[in-house]
Coordinates of C-alpha atoms in Angstrom, one line a residue:
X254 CA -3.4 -22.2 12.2
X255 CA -5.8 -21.1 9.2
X256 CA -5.6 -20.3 5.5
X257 CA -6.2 -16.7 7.0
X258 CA -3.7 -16.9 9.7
X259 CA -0.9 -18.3 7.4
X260 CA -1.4 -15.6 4.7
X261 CA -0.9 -13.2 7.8
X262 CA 2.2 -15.4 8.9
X263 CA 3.9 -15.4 5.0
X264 CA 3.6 -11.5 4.2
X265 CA 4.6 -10.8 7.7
X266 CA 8.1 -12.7 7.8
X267 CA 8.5 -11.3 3.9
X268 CA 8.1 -7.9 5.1
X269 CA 10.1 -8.4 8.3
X270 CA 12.7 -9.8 6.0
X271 CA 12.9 -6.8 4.1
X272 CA 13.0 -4.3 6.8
X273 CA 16.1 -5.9 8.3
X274 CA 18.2 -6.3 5.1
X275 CA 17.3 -2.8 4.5
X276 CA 20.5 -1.2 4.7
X277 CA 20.1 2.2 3.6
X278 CA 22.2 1.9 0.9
X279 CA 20.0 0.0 -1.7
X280 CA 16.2 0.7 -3.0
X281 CA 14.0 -1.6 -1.2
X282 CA 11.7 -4.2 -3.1
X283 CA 8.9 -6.6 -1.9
X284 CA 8.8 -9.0 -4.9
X285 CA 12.2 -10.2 -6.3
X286 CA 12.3 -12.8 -8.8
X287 CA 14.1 -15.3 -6.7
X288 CA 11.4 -16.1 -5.1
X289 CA 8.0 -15.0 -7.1
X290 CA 7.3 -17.4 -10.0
X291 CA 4.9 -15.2 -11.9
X292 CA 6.9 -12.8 -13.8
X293 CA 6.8 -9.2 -12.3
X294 CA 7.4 -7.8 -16.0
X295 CA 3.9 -8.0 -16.8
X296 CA 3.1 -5.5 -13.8
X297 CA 5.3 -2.8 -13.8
X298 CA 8.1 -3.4 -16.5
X299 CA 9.2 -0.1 -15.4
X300 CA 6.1 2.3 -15.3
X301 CA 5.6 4.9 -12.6
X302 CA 2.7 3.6 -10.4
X303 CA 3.3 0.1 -10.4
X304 CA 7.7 0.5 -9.5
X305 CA 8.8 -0.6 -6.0
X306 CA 5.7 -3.1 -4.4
X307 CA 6.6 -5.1 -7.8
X308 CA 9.7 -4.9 -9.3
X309 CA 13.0 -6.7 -9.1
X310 CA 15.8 -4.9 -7.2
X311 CA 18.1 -4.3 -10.9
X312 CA 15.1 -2.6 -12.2
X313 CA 14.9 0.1 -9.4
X314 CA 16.8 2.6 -8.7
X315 CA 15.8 6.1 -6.4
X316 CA 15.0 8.1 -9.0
X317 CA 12.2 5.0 -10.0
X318 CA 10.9 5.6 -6.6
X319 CA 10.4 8.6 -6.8
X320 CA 8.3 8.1 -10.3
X321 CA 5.9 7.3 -7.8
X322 CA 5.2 10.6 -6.5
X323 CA 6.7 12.3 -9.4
X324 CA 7.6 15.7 -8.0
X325 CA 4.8 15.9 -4.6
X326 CA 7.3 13.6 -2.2
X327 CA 9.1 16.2 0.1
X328 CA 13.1 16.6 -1.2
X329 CA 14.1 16.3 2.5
X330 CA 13.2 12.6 3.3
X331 CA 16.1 10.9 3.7
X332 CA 16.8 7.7 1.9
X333 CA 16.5 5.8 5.4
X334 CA 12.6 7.0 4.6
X335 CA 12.5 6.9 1.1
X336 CA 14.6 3.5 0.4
X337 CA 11.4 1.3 2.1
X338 CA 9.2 2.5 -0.4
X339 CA 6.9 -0.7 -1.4
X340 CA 4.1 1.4 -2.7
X341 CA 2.8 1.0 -6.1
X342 CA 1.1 4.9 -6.5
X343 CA 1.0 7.7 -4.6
X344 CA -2.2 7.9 -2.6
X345 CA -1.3 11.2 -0.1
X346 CA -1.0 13.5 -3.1
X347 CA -4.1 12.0 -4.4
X348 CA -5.7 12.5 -1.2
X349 CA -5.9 16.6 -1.0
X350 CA -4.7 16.6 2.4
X351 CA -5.6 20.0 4.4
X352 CA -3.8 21.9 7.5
X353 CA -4.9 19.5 10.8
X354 CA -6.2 16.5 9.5
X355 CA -6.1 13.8 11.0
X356 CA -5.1 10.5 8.5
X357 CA -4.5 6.6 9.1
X358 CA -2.3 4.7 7.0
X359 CA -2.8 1.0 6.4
X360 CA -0.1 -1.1 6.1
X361 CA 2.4 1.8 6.8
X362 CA 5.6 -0.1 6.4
X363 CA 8.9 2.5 7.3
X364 CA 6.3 5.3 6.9
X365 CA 7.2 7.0 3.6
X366 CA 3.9 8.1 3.0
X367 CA 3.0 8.8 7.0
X368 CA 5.7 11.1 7.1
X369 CA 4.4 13.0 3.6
X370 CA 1.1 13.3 5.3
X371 CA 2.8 14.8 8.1
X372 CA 4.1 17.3 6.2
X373 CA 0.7 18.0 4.8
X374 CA -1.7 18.1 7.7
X375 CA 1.1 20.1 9.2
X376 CA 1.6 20.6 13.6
X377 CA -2.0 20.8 14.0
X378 CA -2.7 17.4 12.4
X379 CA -1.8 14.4 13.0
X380 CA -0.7 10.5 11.2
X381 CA -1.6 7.2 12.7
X382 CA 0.4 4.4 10.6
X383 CA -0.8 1.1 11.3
X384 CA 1.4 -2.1 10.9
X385 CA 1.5 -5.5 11.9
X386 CA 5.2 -6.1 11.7
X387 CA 7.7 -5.1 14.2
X388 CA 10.7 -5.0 12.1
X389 CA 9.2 -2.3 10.1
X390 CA 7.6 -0.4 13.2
X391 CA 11.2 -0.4 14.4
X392 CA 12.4 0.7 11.2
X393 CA 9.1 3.5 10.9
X394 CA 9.7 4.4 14.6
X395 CA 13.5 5.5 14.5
X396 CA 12.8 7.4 10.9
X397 CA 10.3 9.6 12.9
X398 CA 12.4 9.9 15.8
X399 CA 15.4 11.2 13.1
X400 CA 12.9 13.3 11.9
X401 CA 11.8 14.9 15.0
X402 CA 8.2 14.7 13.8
X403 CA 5.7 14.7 16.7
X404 CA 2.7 14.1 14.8
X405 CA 3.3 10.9 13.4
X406 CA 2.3 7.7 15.4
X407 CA 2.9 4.1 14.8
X408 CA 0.8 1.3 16.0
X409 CA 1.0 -2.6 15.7
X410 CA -2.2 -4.3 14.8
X411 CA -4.1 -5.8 11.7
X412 CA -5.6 -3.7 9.4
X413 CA -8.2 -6.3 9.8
X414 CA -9.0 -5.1 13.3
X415 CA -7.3 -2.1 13.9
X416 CA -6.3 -0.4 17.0
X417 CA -8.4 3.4 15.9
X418 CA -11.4 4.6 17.7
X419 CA -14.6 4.9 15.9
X420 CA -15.2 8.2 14.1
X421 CA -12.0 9.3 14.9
X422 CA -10.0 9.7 11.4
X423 CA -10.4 12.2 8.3
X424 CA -8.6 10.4 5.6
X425 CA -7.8 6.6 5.1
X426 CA -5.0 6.1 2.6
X427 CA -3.1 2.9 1.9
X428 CA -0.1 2.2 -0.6
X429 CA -0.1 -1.6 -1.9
X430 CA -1.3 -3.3 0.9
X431 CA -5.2 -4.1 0.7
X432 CA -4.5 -6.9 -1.9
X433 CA -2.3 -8.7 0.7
X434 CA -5.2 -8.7 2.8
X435 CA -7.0 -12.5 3.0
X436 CA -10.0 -10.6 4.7
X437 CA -10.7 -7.5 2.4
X438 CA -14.4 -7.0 3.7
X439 CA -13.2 -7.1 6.9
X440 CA -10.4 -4.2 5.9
X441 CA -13.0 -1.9 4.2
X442 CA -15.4 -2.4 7.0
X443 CA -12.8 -1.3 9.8
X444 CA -12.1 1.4 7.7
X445 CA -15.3 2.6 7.3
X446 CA -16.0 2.3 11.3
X447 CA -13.3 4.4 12.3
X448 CA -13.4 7.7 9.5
X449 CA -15.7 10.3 10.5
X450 CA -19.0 11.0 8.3
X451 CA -17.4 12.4 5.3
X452 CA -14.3 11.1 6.1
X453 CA -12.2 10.0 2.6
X454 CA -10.1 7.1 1.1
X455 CA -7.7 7.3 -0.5
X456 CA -6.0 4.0 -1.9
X457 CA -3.1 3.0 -4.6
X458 CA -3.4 -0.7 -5.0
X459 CA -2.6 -3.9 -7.2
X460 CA -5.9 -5.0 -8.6
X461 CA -6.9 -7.8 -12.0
X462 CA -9.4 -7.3 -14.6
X463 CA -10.9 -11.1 -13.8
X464 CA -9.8 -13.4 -11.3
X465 CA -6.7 -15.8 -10.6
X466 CA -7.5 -20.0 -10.3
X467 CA -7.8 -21.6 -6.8
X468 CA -4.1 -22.9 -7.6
X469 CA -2.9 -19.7 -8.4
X470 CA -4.2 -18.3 -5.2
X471 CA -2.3 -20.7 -3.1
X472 CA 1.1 -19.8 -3.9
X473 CA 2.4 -18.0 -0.7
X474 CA 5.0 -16.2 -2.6
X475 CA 3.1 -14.6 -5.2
X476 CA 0.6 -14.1 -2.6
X477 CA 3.1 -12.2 -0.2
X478 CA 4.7 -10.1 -3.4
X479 CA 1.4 -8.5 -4.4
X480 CA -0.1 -11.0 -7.0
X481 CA -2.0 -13.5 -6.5
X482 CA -4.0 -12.0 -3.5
X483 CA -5.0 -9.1 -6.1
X484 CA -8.9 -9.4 -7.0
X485 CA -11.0 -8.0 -9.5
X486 CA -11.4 -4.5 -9.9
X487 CA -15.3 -4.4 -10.1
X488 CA -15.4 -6.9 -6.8
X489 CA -12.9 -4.7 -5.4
X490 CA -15.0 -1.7 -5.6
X491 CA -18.2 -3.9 -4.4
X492 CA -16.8 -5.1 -1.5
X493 CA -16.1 -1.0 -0.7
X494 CA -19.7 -0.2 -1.4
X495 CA -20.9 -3.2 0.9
X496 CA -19.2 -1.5 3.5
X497 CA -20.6 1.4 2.8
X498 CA -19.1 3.4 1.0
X499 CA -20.1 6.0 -1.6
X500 CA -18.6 7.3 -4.6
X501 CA -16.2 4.7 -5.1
X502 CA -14.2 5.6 -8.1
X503 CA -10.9 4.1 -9.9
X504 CA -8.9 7.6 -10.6
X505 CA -6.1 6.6 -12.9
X506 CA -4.8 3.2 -13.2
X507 CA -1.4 1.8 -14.6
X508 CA -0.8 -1.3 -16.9
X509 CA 2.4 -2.4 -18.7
X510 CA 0.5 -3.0 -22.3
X511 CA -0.4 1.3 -21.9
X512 CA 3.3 1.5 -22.3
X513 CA 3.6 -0.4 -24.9
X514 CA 5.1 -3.9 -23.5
X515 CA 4.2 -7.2 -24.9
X516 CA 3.1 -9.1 -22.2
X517 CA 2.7 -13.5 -22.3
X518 CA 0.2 -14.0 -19.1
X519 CA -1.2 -17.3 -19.9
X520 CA -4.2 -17.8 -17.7
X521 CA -3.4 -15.0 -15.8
X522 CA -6.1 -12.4 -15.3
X523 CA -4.6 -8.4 -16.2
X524 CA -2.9 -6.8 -13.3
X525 CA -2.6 -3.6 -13.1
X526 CA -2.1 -0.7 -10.1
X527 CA -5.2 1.7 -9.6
X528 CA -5.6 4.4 -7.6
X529 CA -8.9 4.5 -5.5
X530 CA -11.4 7.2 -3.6
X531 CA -14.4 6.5 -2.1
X532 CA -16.1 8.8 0.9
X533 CA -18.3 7.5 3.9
X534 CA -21.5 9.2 3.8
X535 CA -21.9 12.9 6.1

């Protein structure tokens, strides 16, 4: 198995983890401190974009979820939807989604923000989520079928190599999952294959301002609770333009030291949580 393989292996059985202790009766986290040993307070301390993907479970609550997508998330989600929230922004609002759309979600985890799009593209569009855990397409699968929505589809496969047709998708959006990617060329150029021309992105992700140490790179944990696999903004937006992307743009962006935390990193490069457009050319 390789370094690539093993990253894969890691964030998988953390996620698959989550999804069956999810209980639907307690906010879901990806990053606890039992198991991360770079402390989480210097990401999100409790702002709004940077709450669930990186928090610890006594500093979230549903009301901190929805901080995320302030007052855009649909009031008739059920917790079942809303309680797997591991996002770290809110990239359907950001997105402008219009009447019969059709969007692809990477990394869509128990499809919080698939079944927002939904609601958004409306009967005559339709959401592909995209995941390579089956414990969260289980979980994803049986919130759609409570739902009763028929436009929402979820499919296992890498983000890496995903299972979409070329030229087939309007609008690309991902919630904290591109930085748990070992192979983010590879992600953006997938991503660019399968939108249409003038398809858009739409991404809310954890990103640094510099770059971690080999050393700090290799710790599975971090990696697998949105750390360490974070890289620097500017390469971040390089590696989109490689693929070929124009217009690649940091929106808004969140960091704990904006609200006024005081934060010991050490060698640590700043994290932070960005939201992120780009279009592929007409």
């Amino acid at each position: 198995m390789d370094n690539n393989e093993k990253i894969h292996e890691n964030v998988r059985d953390r996620y698959a983890s989550i999804a069956r202790g999810f209980t639907g009766q307690e906010q879901a986290t990806c990053c606890g401190s039992d198991n991360t040993t770079i402390s989480l307070d210097q990401i999100d301390a409790g702002t709004a974009q940077a709450g669930a993907c990186c928090g610890t479970k006594s500093d979230l609550t549903t009301s901190d979820t929805n901080l995320l997508y302030g007052d855009n998330l649909p009031s008739d989600l059920p917790f079942d939807v809303t309680g797997l929230s591991l996002g770290c922004g809110d990239p359907v609002t950001l997105a402008g989604l219009k009447p019969g759309e059709v969007v692809l979600d990477l990394g869509s985890g128990g499809g919080i923000d698939c079944f927002y799009a939904a609601k958004m593209v409306g009967a005559e569009g339709y959401v592909i989520g995209v995941d390579m855990t089956d414990d969260m397409l289980e979980k994803a699968n049986a919130n759609r079928d409570k739902l009763n929505m028929t436009n929402v589809e979820f499919r296992k496969g890498h983000i890496e190599n995903m299972p979409v047709d070329d030229n087939s998708i309007d609008v690309i959006m991902s919630n904290c999952v591109i930085n748990l990617s070992p192979q983010k060329a590879d992600v953006f150029a997938e991503a660019f294959r399968v939108l249409k021309p003038g398809g858009r992105v739409s991404i809310s992700d954890i990103v640094t301002e510099g770059s971690f140490t080999e050393e700090q790179r290799a710790d599975a944990n971090n990696w697998a609770a949105c750390i360490s696999g974070a890289i620097d903004v500017n390469e971040y937006m390089d590696l989109m333009r490689q693929a070929g992307f124009d217009s690649v743009e940091v929106v808004d962006k969140v960091v704990a030291e904006d609200k006024g935390i005081v934060v010991e990193r050490g060698d640590m490069p700043r994290i932070y949580s960005a939201r992120i457009t780009a279009y592929k050319p007409a």
